[in-house]
Amino acid sequence: MMTRKIRKLAVTAMCCAVAAAGLSGCEDDDMNSFPFDEKQKAADFVGAKKFDLDGKSVSVSCSGKLAAGKPVVVLLHGGGDGLSKMAAFQKTLSGKNRVCSYDRLGAGTSDKPDGPQSFTSTGKILTGVLDEIAGDAPVVLAGHSMGGLIAARYAPDHQKRVKGLVLMDATPSTMLADMEQAIPASAKGPAAQVREQNLAIFQGQNPEKLAMPDGKVRSAGNTAVEVIKHGKPYLAAIPESGPRLEQAWTAGQRKWLALSGRSKLTTAEKSGHYIYLEQPDVAVQAVARVSTQAAG
């Protein structure tokens, strides 16, 4: 039983680390392949819909009504998840905002990518989704784990549109290097397994085929930002290297504060990695605060 439990912890850590490496290439010109038309009208559907973006079918779900001057909240799921995981959270948020989520390529019911993906290609799809569901309305990106990393890498280049960020235990920007330091190549047993699995995932061996090198935290200007970190130190349970990984994760959350002078860090004391499921009130309140600032 102990071996099985450790293996489960290793897999959990692996999923977190998928969300963990910083994505580079965010300054590529290809990011804006879906040009933002300031006069574009947002789709006002409620429910599920598929959009053809860059030749791929992308699944999108929207709830709530779009109100003049109020932002559209867009949820970005973590690695290995999909929009269905965030359905209850989306429903709760939609009482006060229009809220949408989508499956990235390789996730949920969206098409699979043809080949390796980078932040550039992922950003192109995100831009296409925003063009369809937000039009010229301001946007708040609320991302969990790897979704938070993608949101944080995307926002600096899209400050005219992205007016708020909520990062829910977002993957730190230097987690790949942090993990290699915490778990040396000489490690044995479960820790070595975690290291090996994560290195493969960072190289693109994941459902989204997304390669994820570390990257710097760049400024998103005066964007309203709330960073929420987990309070239950679940990473510390990984044999030998856990405490170091937990420390690195916490340090990584603090690094995200450099995104903006309007950044705030909150700890969800009763939650593990899935804050929006384990302590949803903390996440809901953060989205509400950021949405109010984004509308101001």
GROMACS .gro file of C-alpha atoms in nm:
model
  296
    1MET     CA    1   0.000   0.000   0.000
    2MET     CA    2   0.283   0.239   0.082
    3THR     CA    3   0.445   0.184  -0.258
    4ARG     CA    4   0.114   0.250  -0.433
    5LYS     CA    5   0.058   0.565  -0.229
    6ILE     CA    6   0.404   0.700  -0.310
    7ARG     CA    7   0.348   0.627  -0.676
    8LYS     CA    8   0.023   0.823  -0.663
    9LEU     CA    9   0.205   1.115  -0.502
   10ALA     CA   10   0.466   1.099  -0.776
   11VAL     CA   11   0.199   1.119  -1.043
   12THR     CA   12   0.036   1.412  -0.864
   13ALA     CA   13   0.367   1.595  -0.849
   14MET     CA   14   0.420   1.516  -1.216
   15CYS     CA   15   0.089   1.682  -1.307
   16CYS     CA   16   0.186   1.990  -1.108
   17ALA     CA   17   0.521   2.007  -1.277
   18VAL     CA   18   0.354   1.984  -1.617
   19ALA     CA   19   0.203   2.311  -1.518
   20ALA     CA   20   0.534   2.415  -1.381
   21ALA     CA   21   0.786   2.508  -1.645
   22GLY     CA   22   0.789   2.861  -1.785
   23LEU     CA   23   0.699   2.898  -2.151
   24SER     CA   24   0.921   3.098  -2.380
   25GLY     CA   25   0.869   3.239  -2.725
   26CYS     CA   26   0.604   3.482  -2.610
   27GLU     CA   27   0.751   3.763  -2.812
   28ASP     CA   28   0.710   3.582  -3.143
   29ASP     CA   29   0.512   3.764  -3.410
   30ASP     CA   30   0.299   3.454  -3.461
   31MET     CA   31   0.124   3.518  -3.130
   32ASN     CA   32  -0.105   3.767  -3.294
   33SER     CA   33  -0.210   3.556  -3.590
   34PHE     CA   34  -0.570   3.616  -3.485
   35PRO     CA   35  -0.576   3.998  -3.503
   36PHE     CA   36  -0.789   4.163  -3.237
   37ASP     CA   37  -1.058   4.375  -3.402
   38GLU     CA   38  -1.167   4.639  -3.151
   39LYS     CA   39  -1.511   4.653  -3.313
   40GLN     CA   40  -1.564   4.279  -3.315
   41LYS     CA   41  -1.891   4.163  -3.162
   42ALA     CA   42  -1.866   3.887  -2.906
   43ALA     CA   43  -2.061   3.565  -2.945
   44ASP     CA   44  -2.340   3.571  -2.685
   45PHE     CA   45  -2.425   3.200  -2.674
   46VAL     CA   46  -2.478   3.007  -2.351
   47GLY     CA   47  -2.370   2.645  -2.335
   48ALA     CA   48  -2.119   2.451  -2.544
   49LYS     CA   49  -1.999   2.540  -2.891
   50LYS     CA   50  -1.715   2.448  -3.123
   51PHE     CA   51  -1.512   2.704  -3.315
   52ASP     CA   52  -1.282   2.647  -3.611
   53LEU     CA   53  -0.958   2.819  -3.514
   54ASP     CA   54  -0.645   2.791  -3.724
   55GLY     CA   55  -0.796   2.486  -3.893
   56LYS     CA   56  -0.873   2.308  -3.566
   57SER     CA   57  -1.200   2.247  -3.383
   58VAL     CA   58  -1.187   2.402  -3.034
   59SER     CA   59  -1.452   2.332  -2.771
   60VAL     CA   60  -1.578   2.634  -2.577
   61SER     CA   61  -1.834   2.665  -2.296
   62CYS     CA   62  -1.991   2.995  -2.186
   63SER     CA   63  -2.226   3.093  -1.903
   64GLY     CA   64  -2.380   3.420  -1.791
   65LYS     CA   65  -2.459   3.741  -1.975
   66LEU     CA   66  -2.220   3.998  -2.115
   67ALA     CA   67  -2.277   4.339  -1.957
   68ALA     CA   68  -2.145   4.668  -2.092
   69GLY     CA   69  -1.813   4.760  -1.934
   70LYS     CA   70  -1.778   4.433  -1.744
   71PRO     CA   71  -1.504   4.186  -1.829
   72VAL     CA   72  -1.546   3.839  -1.968
   73VAL     CA   73  -1.384   3.589  -1.733
   74VAL     CA   74  -1.201   3.315  -1.921
   75LEU     CA   75  -1.096   3.000  -1.735
   76LEU     CA   76  -0.782   2.808  -1.834
   77HIS     CA   77  -0.762   2.450  -1.707
   78GLY     CA   78  -0.451   2.277  -1.581
   79GLY     CA   79  -0.243   2.019  -1.764
   80GLY     CA   80  -0.419   1.686  -1.806
   81ASP     CA   81  -0.759   1.846  -1.735
   82GLY     CA   82  -1.027   2.009  -1.949
   83LEU     CA   83  -1.308   2.262  -1.929
   84SER     CA   84  -1.539   2.001  -1.772
   85LYS     CA   85  -1.321   2.001  -1.459
   86MET     CA   86  -1.402   2.370  -1.409
   87ALA     CA   87  -1.777   2.345  -1.483
   88ALA     CA   88  -1.898   2.397  -1.125
   89PHE     CA   89  -1.658   2.685  -1.074
   90GLN     CA   90  -1.775   2.843  -1.399
   91LYS     CA   91  -2.139   2.811  -1.299
   92THR     CA   92  -2.075   2.983  -0.965
   93LEU     CA   93  -1.887   3.271  -1.126
   94SER     CA   94  -2.149   3.321  -1.397
   95GLY     CA   95  -2.392   3.469  -1.145
   96LYS     CA   96  -2.206   3.799  -1.169
   97ASN     CA   97  -2.005   3.777  -1.492
   98ARG     CA   98  -2.001   3.620  -1.833
   99VAL     CA   99  -1.764   3.328  -1.790
  100CYS     CA  100  -1.619   3.103  -2.057
  101SER     CA  101  -1.375   2.814  -2.065
  102TYR     CA  102  -1.220   2.612  -2.345
  103ASP     CA  103  -1.028   2.294  -2.411
  104ARG     CA  104  -0.682   2.360  -2.546
  105LEU     CA  105  -0.567   2.147  -2.839
  106GLY     CA  106  -0.508   1.796  -2.713
  107ALA     CA  107  -0.740   1.842  -2.415
  108GLY     CA  108  -1.105   1.751  -2.362
  109THR     CA  109  -1.305   1.742  -2.684
  110SER     CA  110  -1.092   1.984  -2.886
  111ASP     CA  111  -0.887   1.852  -3.177
  112LYS     CA  112  -0.542   1.714  -3.118
  113PRO     CA  113  -0.247   1.920  -3.239
  114ASP     CA  114  -0.077   1.804  -3.558
  115GLY     CA  115   0.265   1.823  -3.399
  116PRO     CA  116   0.468   1.981  -3.120
  117GLN     CA  117   0.322   2.293  -2.960
  118SER     CA  118   0.486   2.596  -2.805
  119PHE     CA  119   0.355   2.896  -2.620
  120THR     CA  120   0.327   3.069  -2.957
  121SER     CA  121   0.083   2.814  -3.098
  122THR     CA  122  -0.108   2.791  -2.770
  123GLY     CA  123  -0.132   3.170  -2.762
  124LYS     CA  124  -0.271   3.179  -3.115
  125ILE     CA  125  -0.560   2.955  -3.015
  126LEU     CA  126  -0.625   3.159  -2.701
  127THR     CA  127  -0.638   3.478  -2.907
  128GLY     CA  128  -0.882   3.312  -3.145
  129VAL     CA  129  -1.105   3.207  -2.856
  130LEU     CA  130  -1.102   3.559  -2.711
  131ASP     CA  131  -1.189   3.708  -3.050
  132GLU     CA  132  -1.499   3.489  -3.060
  133ILE     CA  133  -1.626   3.513  -2.703
  134ALA     CA  134  -1.511   3.855  -2.583
  135GLY     CA  135  -1.505   4.085  -2.884
  136ASP     CA  136  -1.398   4.427  -2.762
  137ALA     CA  137  -1.485   4.358  -2.396
  138PRO     CA  138  -1.207   4.353  -2.136
  139VAL     CA  139  -1.091   4.007  -2.030
  140VAL     CA  140  -0.989   3.848  -1.700
  141LEU     CA  141  -0.789   3.528  -1.740
  142ALA     CA  142  -0.826   3.288  -1.447
  143GLY     CA  143  -0.587   2.997  -1.485
  144HIS     CA  144  -0.512   2.692  -1.276
  145SER     CA  145  -0.169   2.528  -1.270
  146MET     CA  146  -0.041   2.513  -1.630
  147GLY     CA  147  -0.338   2.726  -1.734
  148GLY     CA  148  -0.216   2.993  -1.495
  149LEU     CA  149   0.130   2.976  -1.647
  150ILE     CA  150  -0.012   3.020  -1.997
  151ALA     CA  151  -0.225   3.314  -1.881
  152ALA     CA  152   0.072   3.481  -1.714
  153ARG     CA  153   0.288   3.441  -2.023
  154TYR     CA  154   0.014   3.566  -2.253
  155ALA     CA  155  -0.094   3.880  -2.064
  156PRO     CA  156   0.219   4.097  -2.108
  157ASP     CA  157   0.175   4.099  -2.487
  158HIS     CA  158  -0.201   4.161  -2.470
  159GLN     CA  159  -0.242   4.439  -2.216
  160LYS     CA  160  -0.504   4.623  -2.424
  161ARG     CA  161  -0.733   4.324  -2.388
  162VAL     CA  162  -0.632   4.134  -2.073
  163LYS     CA  163  -0.719   4.359  -1.780
  164GLY     CA  164  -0.694   4.105  -1.500
  165LEU     CA  165  -0.526   3.779  -1.399
  166VAL     CA  166  -0.615   3.525  -1.132
  167LEU     CA  167  -0.343   3.262  -1.099
  168MET     CA  168  -0.461   2.960  -0.899
  169ASP     CA  169  -0.153   2.769  -0.788
  170ALA     CA  170  -0.002   2.857  -1.123
  171THR     CA  171   0.303   2.668  -1.235
  172PRO     CA  172   0.612   2.872  -1.143
  173SER     CA  173   0.811   3.024  -1.426
  174THR     CA  174   1.133   2.842  -1.332
  175MET     CA  175   0.991   2.516  -1.203
  176LEU     CA  176   1.187   2.299  -1.446
  177ALA     CA  177   1.519   2.428  -1.309
  178ASP     CA  178   1.380   2.416  -0.956
  179MET     CA  179   1.280   2.053  -0.999
  180GLU     CA  180   1.620   1.955  -1.139
  181GLN     CA  181   1.785   2.117  -0.837
  182ALA     CA  182   1.546   1.955  -0.590
  183ILE     CA  183   1.575   1.610  -0.747
  184PRO     CA  184   1.931   1.543  -0.867
  185ALA     CA  185   2.007   1.307  -1.154
  186SER     CA  186   2.151   1.064  -0.899
  187ALA     CA  187   1.814   1.026  -0.723
  188LYS     CA  188   1.667   0.678  -0.682
  189GLY     CA  189   1.320   0.534  -0.626
  190PRO     CA  190   0.999   0.741  -0.639
  191ALA     CA  191   1.186   1.073  -0.654
  192ALA     CA  192   1.378   0.956  -0.960
  193GLN     CA  193   1.050   0.849  -1.119
  194VAL     CA  194   0.901   1.194  -1.063
  195ARG     CA  195   1.208   1.354  -1.218
  196GLU     CA  196   1.204   1.128  -1.524
  197GLN     CA  197   0.833   1.172  -1.584
  198ASN     CA  198   0.852   1.548  -1.557
  199LEU     CA  199   1.150   1.585  -1.788
  200ALA     CA  200   0.960   1.389  -2.053
  201ILE     CA  201   0.651   1.604  -2.007
  202PHE     CA  202   0.850   1.927  -2.029
  203GLN     CA  203   0.989   1.806  -2.360
  204GLY     CA  204   0.638   1.776  -2.499
  205GLN     CA  205   0.540   1.420  -2.410
  206ASN     CA  206   0.198   1.524  -2.283
  207PRO     CA  207  -0.153   1.522  -2.437
  208GLU     CA  208  -0.114   1.879  -2.561
  209LYS     CA  209   0.233   1.805  -2.706
  210LEU     CA  210   0.338   2.129  -2.542
  211ALA     CA  211   0.710   2.182  -2.486
  212MET     CA  212   0.768   2.401  -2.182
  213PRO     CA  213   1.110   2.557  -2.122
  214ASP     CA  214   1.158   2.793  -1.829
  215GLY     CA  215   1.106   3.165  -1.888
  216LYS     CA  216   1.127   3.501  -1.713
  217VAL     CA  217   0.834   3.679  -1.550
  218ARG     CA  218   0.762   3.981  -1.769
  219SER     CA  219   0.559   4.287  -1.678
  220ALA     CA  220   0.192   4.301  -1.768
  221GLY     CA  221   0.181   4.672  -1.689
  222ASN     CA  222  -0.088   4.785  -1.450
  223THR     CA  223  -0.298   4.471  -1.488
  224ALA     CA  224  -0.485   4.364  -1.176
  225VAL     CA  225  -0.330   4.035  -1.058
  226GLU     CA  226  -0.420   3.796  -0.777
  227VAL     CA  227  -0.197   3.496  -0.709
  228ILE     CA  228  -0.340   3.215  -0.494
  229LYS     CA  229  -0.113   2.941  -0.361
  230HIS     CA  230  -0.207   2.616  -0.192
  231GLY     CA  231  -0.187   2.595   0.186
  232LYS     CA  232  -0.163   2.218   0.232
  233PRO     CA  233   0.203   2.123   0.165
  234TYR     CA  234   0.124   1.818  -0.045
  235LEU     CA  235   0.452   1.831  -0.238
  236ALA     CA  236   0.641   1.777   0.087
  237ALA     CA  237   0.510   1.419   0.090
  238ILE     CA  238   0.740   1.321  -0.198
  239PRO     CA  239   1.027   1.120  -0.046
  240GLU     CA  240   1.353   1.305   0.014
  241SER     CA  241   1.299   1.592  -0.232
  242GLY     CA  242   0.949   1.700  -0.132
  243PRO     CA  243   1.036   1.983   0.109
  244ARG     CA  244   1.266   2.144  -0.148
  245LEU     CA  245   0.998   2.121  -0.415
  246GLU     CA  246   0.745   2.276  -0.179
  247GLN     CA  247   0.980   2.565  -0.106
  248ALA     CA  248   1.049   2.617  -0.476
  249TRP     CA  249   0.676   2.619  -0.554
  250THR     CA  250   0.611   2.881  -0.287
  251ALA     CA  251   0.897   3.095  -0.413
  252GLY     CA  252   0.757   3.061  -0.765
  253GLN     CA  253   0.420   3.197  -0.656
  254ARG     CA  254   0.591   3.505  -0.514
  255LYS     CA  255   0.778   3.556  -0.841
  256TRP     CA  256   0.445   3.597  -1.022
  257LEU     CA  257   0.387   3.915  -0.822
  258ALA     CA  258   0.639   4.083  -1.056
  259LEU     CA  259   0.372   4.075  -1.327
  260SER     CA  260   0.221   4.400  -1.201
  261GLY     CA  261   0.237   4.669  -0.935
  262ARG     CA  262  -0.122   4.572  -0.861
  263SER     CA  263  -0.041   4.213  -0.762
  264LYS     CA  264  -0.163   4.039  -0.448
  265LEU     CA  265  -0.072   3.698  -0.301
  266THR     CA  266  -0.326   3.491  -0.107
  267THR     CA  267  -0.289   3.146   0.051
  268ALA     CA  268  -0.577   2.900   0.040
  269GLU     CA  269  -0.495   2.750   0.379
  270LYS     CA  270  -0.730   2.451   0.351
  271SER     CA  271  -0.651   2.358  -0.007
  272GLY     CA  272  -0.411   2.145  -0.201
  273HIS     CA  273  -0.336   2.204  -0.570
  274TYR     CA  274  -0.700   2.223  -0.689
  275ILE     CA  275  -0.796   2.544  -0.513
  276TYR     CA  276  -1.108   2.608  -0.721
  277LEU     CA  277  -1.241   2.266  -0.613
  278GLU     CA  278  -1.111   2.237  -0.258
  279GLN     CA  279  -1.158   2.596  -0.142
  280PRO     CA  280  -1.367   2.759  -0.417
  281ASP     CA  281  -1.473   3.057  -0.206
  282VAL     CA  282  -1.115   3.188  -0.207
  283ALA     CA  283  -1.096   3.162  -0.586
  284VAL     CA  284  -1.443   3.311  -0.638
  285GLN     CA  285  -1.360   3.612  -0.421
  286ALA     CA  286  -1.032   3.668  -0.605
  287VAL     CA  287  -1.206   3.662  -0.943
  288ALA     CA  288  -1.469   3.905  -0.812
  289ARG     CA  289  -1.206   4.150  -0.690
  290VAL     CA  290  -1.003   4.137  -1.009
  291SER     CA  291  -1.315   4.168  -1.227
  292THR     CA  292  -1.419   4.482  -1.038
  293GLN     CA  293  -1.075   4.634  -1.091
  294ALA     CA  294  -1.074   4.533  -1.457
  295ALA     CA  295  -1.406   4.709  -1.511
  296GLY     CA  296  -1.285   5.028  -1.344
   0.00000   0.00000   0.00000
